[in-house]
PDB file of C-alpha atoms in Angstrom:
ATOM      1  CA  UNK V   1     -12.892 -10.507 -12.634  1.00 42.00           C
ATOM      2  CA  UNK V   2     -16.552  -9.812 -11.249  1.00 41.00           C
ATOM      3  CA  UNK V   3     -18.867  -8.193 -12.528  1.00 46.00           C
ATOM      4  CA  UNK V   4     -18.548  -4.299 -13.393  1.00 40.00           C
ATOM      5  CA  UNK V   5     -14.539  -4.361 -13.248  1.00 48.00           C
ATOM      6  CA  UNK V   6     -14.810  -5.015  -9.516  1.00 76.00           C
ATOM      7  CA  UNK V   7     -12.437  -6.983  -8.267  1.00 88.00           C
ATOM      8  CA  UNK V   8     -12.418  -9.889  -6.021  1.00 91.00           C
ATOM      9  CA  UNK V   9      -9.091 -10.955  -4.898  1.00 94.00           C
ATOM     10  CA  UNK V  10      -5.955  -8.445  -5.442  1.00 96.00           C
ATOM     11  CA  UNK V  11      -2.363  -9.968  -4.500  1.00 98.00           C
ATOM     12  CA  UNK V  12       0.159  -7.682  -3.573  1.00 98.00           C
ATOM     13  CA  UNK V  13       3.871  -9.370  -3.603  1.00 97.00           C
ATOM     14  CA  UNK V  14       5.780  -7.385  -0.808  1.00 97.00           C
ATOM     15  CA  UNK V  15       9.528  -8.089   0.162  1.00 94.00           C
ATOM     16  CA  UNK V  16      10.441  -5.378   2.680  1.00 91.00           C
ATOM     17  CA  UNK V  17      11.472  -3.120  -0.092  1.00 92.00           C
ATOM     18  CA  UNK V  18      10.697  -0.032  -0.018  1.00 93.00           C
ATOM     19  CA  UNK V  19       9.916  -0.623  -3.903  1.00 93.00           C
ATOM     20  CA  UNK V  20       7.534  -3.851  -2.492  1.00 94.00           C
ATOM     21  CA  UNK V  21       5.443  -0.907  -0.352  1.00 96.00           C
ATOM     22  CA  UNK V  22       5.127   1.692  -2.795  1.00 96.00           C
ATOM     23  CA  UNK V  23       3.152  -0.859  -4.712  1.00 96.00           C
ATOM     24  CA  UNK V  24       1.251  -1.563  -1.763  1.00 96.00           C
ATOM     25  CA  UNK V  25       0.243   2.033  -1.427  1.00 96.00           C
ATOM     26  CA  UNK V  26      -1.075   2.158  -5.166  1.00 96.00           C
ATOM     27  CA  UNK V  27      -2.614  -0.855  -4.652  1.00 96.00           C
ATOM     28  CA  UNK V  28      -4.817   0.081  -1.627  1.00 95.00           C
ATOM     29  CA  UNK V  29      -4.810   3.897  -3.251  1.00 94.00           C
ATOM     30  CA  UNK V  30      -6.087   3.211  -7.002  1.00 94.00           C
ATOM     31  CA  UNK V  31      -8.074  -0.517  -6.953  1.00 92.00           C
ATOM     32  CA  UNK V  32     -11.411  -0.789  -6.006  1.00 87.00           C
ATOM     33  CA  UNK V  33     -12.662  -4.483  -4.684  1.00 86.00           C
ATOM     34  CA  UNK V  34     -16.113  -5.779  -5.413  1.00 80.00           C
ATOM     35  CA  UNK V  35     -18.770  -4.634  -2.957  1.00 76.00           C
ATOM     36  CA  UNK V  36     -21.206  -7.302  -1.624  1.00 67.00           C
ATOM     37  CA  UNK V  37     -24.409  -8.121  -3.471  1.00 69.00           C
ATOM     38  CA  UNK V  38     -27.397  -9.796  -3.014  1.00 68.00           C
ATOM     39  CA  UNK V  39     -26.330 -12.393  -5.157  1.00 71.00           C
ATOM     40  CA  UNK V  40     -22.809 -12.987  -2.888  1.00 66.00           C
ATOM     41  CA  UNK V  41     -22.566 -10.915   0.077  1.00 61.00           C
ATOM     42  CA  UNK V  42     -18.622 -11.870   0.115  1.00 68.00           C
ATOM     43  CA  UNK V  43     -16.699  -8.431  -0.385  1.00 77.00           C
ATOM     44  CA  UNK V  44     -13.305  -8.656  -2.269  1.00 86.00           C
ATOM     45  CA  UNK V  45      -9.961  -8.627  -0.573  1.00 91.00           C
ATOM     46  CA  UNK V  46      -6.461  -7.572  -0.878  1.00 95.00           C
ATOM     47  CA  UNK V  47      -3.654 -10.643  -0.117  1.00 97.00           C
ATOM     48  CA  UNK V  48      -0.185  -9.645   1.122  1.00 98.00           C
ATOM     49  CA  UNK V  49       1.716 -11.717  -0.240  1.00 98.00           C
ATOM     50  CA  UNK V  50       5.579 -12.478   1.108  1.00 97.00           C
ATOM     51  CA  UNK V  51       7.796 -14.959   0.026  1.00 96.00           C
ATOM     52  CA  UNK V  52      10.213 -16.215   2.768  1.00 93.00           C
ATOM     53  CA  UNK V  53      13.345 -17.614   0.890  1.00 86.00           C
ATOM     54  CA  UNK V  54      14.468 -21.169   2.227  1.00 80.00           C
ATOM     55  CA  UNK V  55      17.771 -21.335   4.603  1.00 72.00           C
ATOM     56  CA  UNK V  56      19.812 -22.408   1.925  1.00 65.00           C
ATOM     57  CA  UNK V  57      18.778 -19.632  -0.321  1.00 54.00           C
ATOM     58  CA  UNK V  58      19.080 -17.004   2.099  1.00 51.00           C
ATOM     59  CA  UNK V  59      22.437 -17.637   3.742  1.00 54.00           C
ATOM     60  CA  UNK V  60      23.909 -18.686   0.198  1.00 52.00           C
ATOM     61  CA  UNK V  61      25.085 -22.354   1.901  1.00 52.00           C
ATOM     62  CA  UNK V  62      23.843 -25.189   2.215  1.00 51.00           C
ATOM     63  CA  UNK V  63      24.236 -26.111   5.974  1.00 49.00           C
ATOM     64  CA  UNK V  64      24.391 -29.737   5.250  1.00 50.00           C
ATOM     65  CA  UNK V  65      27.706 -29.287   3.593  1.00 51.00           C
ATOM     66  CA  UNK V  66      29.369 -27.048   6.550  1.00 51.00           C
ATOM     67  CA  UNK V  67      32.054 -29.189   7.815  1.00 51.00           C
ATOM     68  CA  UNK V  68      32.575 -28.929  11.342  1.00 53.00           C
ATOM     69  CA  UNK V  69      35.240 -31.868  11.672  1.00 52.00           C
ATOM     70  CA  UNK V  70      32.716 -34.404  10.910  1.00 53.00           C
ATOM     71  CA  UNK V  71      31.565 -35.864   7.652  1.00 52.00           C
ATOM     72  CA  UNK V  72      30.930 -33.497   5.093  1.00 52.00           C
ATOM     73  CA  UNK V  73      26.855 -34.479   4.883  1.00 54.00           C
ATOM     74  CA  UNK V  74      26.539 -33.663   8.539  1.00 54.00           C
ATOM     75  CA  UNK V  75      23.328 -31.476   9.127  1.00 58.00           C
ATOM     76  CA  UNK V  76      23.621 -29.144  11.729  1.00 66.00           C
ATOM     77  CA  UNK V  77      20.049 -28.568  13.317  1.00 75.00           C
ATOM     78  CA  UNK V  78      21.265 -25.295  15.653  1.00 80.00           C
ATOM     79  CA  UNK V  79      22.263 -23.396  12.525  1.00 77.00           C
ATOM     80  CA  UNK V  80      19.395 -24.468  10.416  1.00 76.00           C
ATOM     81  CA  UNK V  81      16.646 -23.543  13.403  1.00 82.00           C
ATOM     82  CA  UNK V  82      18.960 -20.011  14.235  1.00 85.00           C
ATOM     83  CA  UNK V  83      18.253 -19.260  10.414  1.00 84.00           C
ATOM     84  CA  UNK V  84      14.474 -20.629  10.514  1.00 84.00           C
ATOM     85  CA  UNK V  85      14.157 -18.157  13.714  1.00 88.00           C
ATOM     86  CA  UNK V  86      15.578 -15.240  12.164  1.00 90.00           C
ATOM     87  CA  UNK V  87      13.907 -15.536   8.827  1.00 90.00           C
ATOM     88  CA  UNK V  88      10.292 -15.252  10.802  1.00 92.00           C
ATOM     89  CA  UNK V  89      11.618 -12.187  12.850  1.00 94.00           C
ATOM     90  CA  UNK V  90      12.109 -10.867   9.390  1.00 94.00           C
ATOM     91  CA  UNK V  91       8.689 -12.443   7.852  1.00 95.00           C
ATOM     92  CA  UNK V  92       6.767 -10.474  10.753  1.00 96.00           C
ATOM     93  CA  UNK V  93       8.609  -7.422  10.203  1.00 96.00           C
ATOM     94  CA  UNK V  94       7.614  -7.051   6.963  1.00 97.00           C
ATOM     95  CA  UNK V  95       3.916  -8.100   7.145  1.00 97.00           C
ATOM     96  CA  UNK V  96       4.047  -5.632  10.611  1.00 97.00           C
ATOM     97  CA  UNK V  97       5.147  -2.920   8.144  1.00 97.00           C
ATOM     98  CA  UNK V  98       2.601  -3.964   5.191  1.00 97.00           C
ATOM     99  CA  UNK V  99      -0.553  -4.531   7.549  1.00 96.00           C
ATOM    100  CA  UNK V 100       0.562  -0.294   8.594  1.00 96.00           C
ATOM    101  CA  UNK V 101       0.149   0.871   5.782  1.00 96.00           C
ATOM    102  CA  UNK V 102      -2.968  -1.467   5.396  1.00 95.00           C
ATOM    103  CA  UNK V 103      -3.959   0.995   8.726  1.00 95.00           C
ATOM    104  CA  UNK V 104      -3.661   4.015   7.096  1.00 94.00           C
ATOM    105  CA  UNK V 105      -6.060   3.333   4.459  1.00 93.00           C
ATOM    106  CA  UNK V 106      -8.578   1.441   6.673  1.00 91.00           C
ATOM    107  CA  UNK V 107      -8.373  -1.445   4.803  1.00 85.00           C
ATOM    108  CA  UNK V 108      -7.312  -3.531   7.488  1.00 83.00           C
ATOM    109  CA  UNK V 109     -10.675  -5.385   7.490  1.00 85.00           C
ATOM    110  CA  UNK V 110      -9.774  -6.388   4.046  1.00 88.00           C
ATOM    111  CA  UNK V 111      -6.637  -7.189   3.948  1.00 94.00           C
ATOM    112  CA  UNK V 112      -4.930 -11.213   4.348  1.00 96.00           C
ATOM    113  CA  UNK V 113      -1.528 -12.028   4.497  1.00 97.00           C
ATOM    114  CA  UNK V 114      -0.220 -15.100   3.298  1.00 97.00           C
ATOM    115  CA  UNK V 115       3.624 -16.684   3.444  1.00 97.00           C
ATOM    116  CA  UNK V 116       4.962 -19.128   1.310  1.00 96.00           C
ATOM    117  CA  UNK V 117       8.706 -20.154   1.220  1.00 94.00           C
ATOM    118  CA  UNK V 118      10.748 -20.918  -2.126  1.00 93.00           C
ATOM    119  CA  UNK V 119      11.751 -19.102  -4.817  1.00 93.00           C
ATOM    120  CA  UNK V 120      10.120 -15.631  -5.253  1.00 94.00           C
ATOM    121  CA  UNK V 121       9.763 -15.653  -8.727  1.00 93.00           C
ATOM    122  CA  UNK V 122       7.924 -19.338  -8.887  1.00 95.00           C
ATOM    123  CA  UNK V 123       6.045 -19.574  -5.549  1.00 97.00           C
ATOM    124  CA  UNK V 124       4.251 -16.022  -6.388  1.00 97.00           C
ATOM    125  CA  UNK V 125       2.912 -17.206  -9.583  1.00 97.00           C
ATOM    126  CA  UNK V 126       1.654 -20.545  -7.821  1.00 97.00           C
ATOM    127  CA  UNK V 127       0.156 -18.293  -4.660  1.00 97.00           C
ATOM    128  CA  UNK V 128      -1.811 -16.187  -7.237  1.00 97.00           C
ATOM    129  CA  UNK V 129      -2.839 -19.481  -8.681  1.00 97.00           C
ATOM    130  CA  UNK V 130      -3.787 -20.800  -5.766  1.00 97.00           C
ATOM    131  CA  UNK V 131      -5.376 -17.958  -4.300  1.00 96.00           C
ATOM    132  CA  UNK V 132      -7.569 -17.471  -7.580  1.00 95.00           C
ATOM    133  CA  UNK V 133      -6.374 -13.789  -7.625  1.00 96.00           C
ATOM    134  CA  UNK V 134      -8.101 -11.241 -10.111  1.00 95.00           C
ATOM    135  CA  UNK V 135      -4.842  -9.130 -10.935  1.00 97.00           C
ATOM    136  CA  UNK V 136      -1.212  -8.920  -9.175  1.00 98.00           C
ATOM    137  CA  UNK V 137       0.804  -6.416  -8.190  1.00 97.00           C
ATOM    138  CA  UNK V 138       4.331  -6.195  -7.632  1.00 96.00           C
ATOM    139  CA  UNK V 139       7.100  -3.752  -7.309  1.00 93.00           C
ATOM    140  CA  UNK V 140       9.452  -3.378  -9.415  1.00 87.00           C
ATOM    141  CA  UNK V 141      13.858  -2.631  -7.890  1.00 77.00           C
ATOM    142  CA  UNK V 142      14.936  -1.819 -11.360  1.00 67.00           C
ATOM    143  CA  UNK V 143      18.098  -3.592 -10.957  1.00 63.00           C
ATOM    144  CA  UNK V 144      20.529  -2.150 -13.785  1.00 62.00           C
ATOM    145  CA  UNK V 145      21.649  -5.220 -16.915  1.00 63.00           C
ATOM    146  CA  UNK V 146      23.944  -6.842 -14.710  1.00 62.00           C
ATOM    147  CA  UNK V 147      22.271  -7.763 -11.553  1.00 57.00           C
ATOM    148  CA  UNK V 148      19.148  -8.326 -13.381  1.00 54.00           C
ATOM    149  CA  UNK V 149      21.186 -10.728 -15.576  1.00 55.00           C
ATOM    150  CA  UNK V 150      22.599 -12.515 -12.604  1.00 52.00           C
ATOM    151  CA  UNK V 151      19.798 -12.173  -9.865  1.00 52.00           C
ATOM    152  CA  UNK V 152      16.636 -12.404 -12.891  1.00 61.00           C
ATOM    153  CA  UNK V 153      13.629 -10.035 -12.324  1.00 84.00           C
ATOM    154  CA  UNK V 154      11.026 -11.636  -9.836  1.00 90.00           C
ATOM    155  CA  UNK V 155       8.320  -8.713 -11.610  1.00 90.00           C
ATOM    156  CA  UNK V 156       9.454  -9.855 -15.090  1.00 88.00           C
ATOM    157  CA  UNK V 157       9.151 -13.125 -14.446  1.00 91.00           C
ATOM    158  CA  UNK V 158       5.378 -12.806 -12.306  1.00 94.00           C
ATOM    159  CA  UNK V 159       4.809 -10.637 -16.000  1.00 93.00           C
ATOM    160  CA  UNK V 160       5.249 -13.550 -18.096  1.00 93.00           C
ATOM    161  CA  UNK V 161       4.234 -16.399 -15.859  1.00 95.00           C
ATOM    162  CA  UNK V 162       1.414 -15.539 -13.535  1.00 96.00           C
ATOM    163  CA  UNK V 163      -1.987 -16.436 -14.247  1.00 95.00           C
ATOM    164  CA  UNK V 164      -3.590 -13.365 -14.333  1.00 96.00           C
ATOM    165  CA  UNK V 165      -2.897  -9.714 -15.123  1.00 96.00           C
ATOM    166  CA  UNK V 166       0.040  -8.019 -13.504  1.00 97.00           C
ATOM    167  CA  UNK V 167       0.543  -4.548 -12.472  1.00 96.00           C
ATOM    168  CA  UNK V 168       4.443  -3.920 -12.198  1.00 94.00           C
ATOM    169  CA  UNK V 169       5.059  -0.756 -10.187  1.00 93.00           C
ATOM    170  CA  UNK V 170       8.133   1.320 -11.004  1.00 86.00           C
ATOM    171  CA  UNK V 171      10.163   3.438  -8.910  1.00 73.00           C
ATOM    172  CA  UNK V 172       9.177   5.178  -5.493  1.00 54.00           C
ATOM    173  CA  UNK V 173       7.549   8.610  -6.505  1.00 51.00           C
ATOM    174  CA  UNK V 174       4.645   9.626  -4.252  1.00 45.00           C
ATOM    175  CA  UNK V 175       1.982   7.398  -4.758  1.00 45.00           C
ATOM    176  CA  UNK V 176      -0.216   8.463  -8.606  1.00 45.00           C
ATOM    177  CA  UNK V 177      -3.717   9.206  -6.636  1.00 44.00           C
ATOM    178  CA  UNK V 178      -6.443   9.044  -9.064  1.00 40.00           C
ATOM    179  CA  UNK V 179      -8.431  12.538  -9.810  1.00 35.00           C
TER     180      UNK V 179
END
């Protein structure tokens, strides 16, 4: 962290949940990033952060192993590129619906997205690395024992793994506005 509890570099995990937003809103509503100084004039800045999940992931195949009367290792470039094409239209939605609510804050000027495919719960702990971020924050879905047991919790996880401080946002009340 900078000086005086500023902050210089705030990622915010979003997922197209409406969960993923409402921590974007608190975010942008209750953090304040470092100002520029005569000693750095660079201001601090808020990362969007999405994590595309490979093909395989999310389709739940593996379309090297979709027999279509060939050999069973056949790759099938149409149906890999169709889900390539369709995971960006989804990418850009969300980031489109992030960088709005950016808008309404008039943040936009300090705002970044970034997109990194994998795993959720592993390729936001190495962005946050990577980006050398000062805190995370990530929404929470508050799946009940049994998903979470089955699916894992991507905020849990970030809670335990990231390297830096994580802000886990529960549950979509109106946004807590600071007095």
């Amino acid at each position: 962290m900078s000086e005086g509890g500023n902050l210089t570099s705030v990622v915010v995990a979003v997922d197209g949940s409406e969960e993923s937003m409402h921590a974007l809103r608190w975010a942008l509503s209750n953090l304040k990033l470092r100002s520029p100084t005569p000693d750095s004039p660079a201001t601090g800045s808020f990362t969007i952060l999405h994590v595309q999940l490979p093909p395989t992931i999310s389709t739940g195949l593996n379309p090297g192993a979709i027999p279509f009367g060939g050999p069973s290792g056949l790759e099938v470039p149409a149906f890999a590129a169709a889900i390539e094409a369709h995971q960006k239209r989804i990418t850009d939605a969300v980031l489109d619906h992030a960088l709005g609510i950016c808008s309404e804050f008039n943040l936009t000027a300090k705002v970044k997205t970034h997109v990194v495919i994998g795993d959720p719960k592993e390729k936001i702990c190495d962005a946050v690395e990577e980006l050398h971020a000062d805190l995370l924050v990530i929404g929470s879905r508050a799946f009940g024992p049994i998903k979470r047991m089955f699916l894992g919790s991507v905020s849990n996880y970030c809670a335990h793994h990231a390297l830096c401080p994580v802000i886990i946002i529960k549950g979509n009340d109106s946004v807590n506005k600071r007095s």
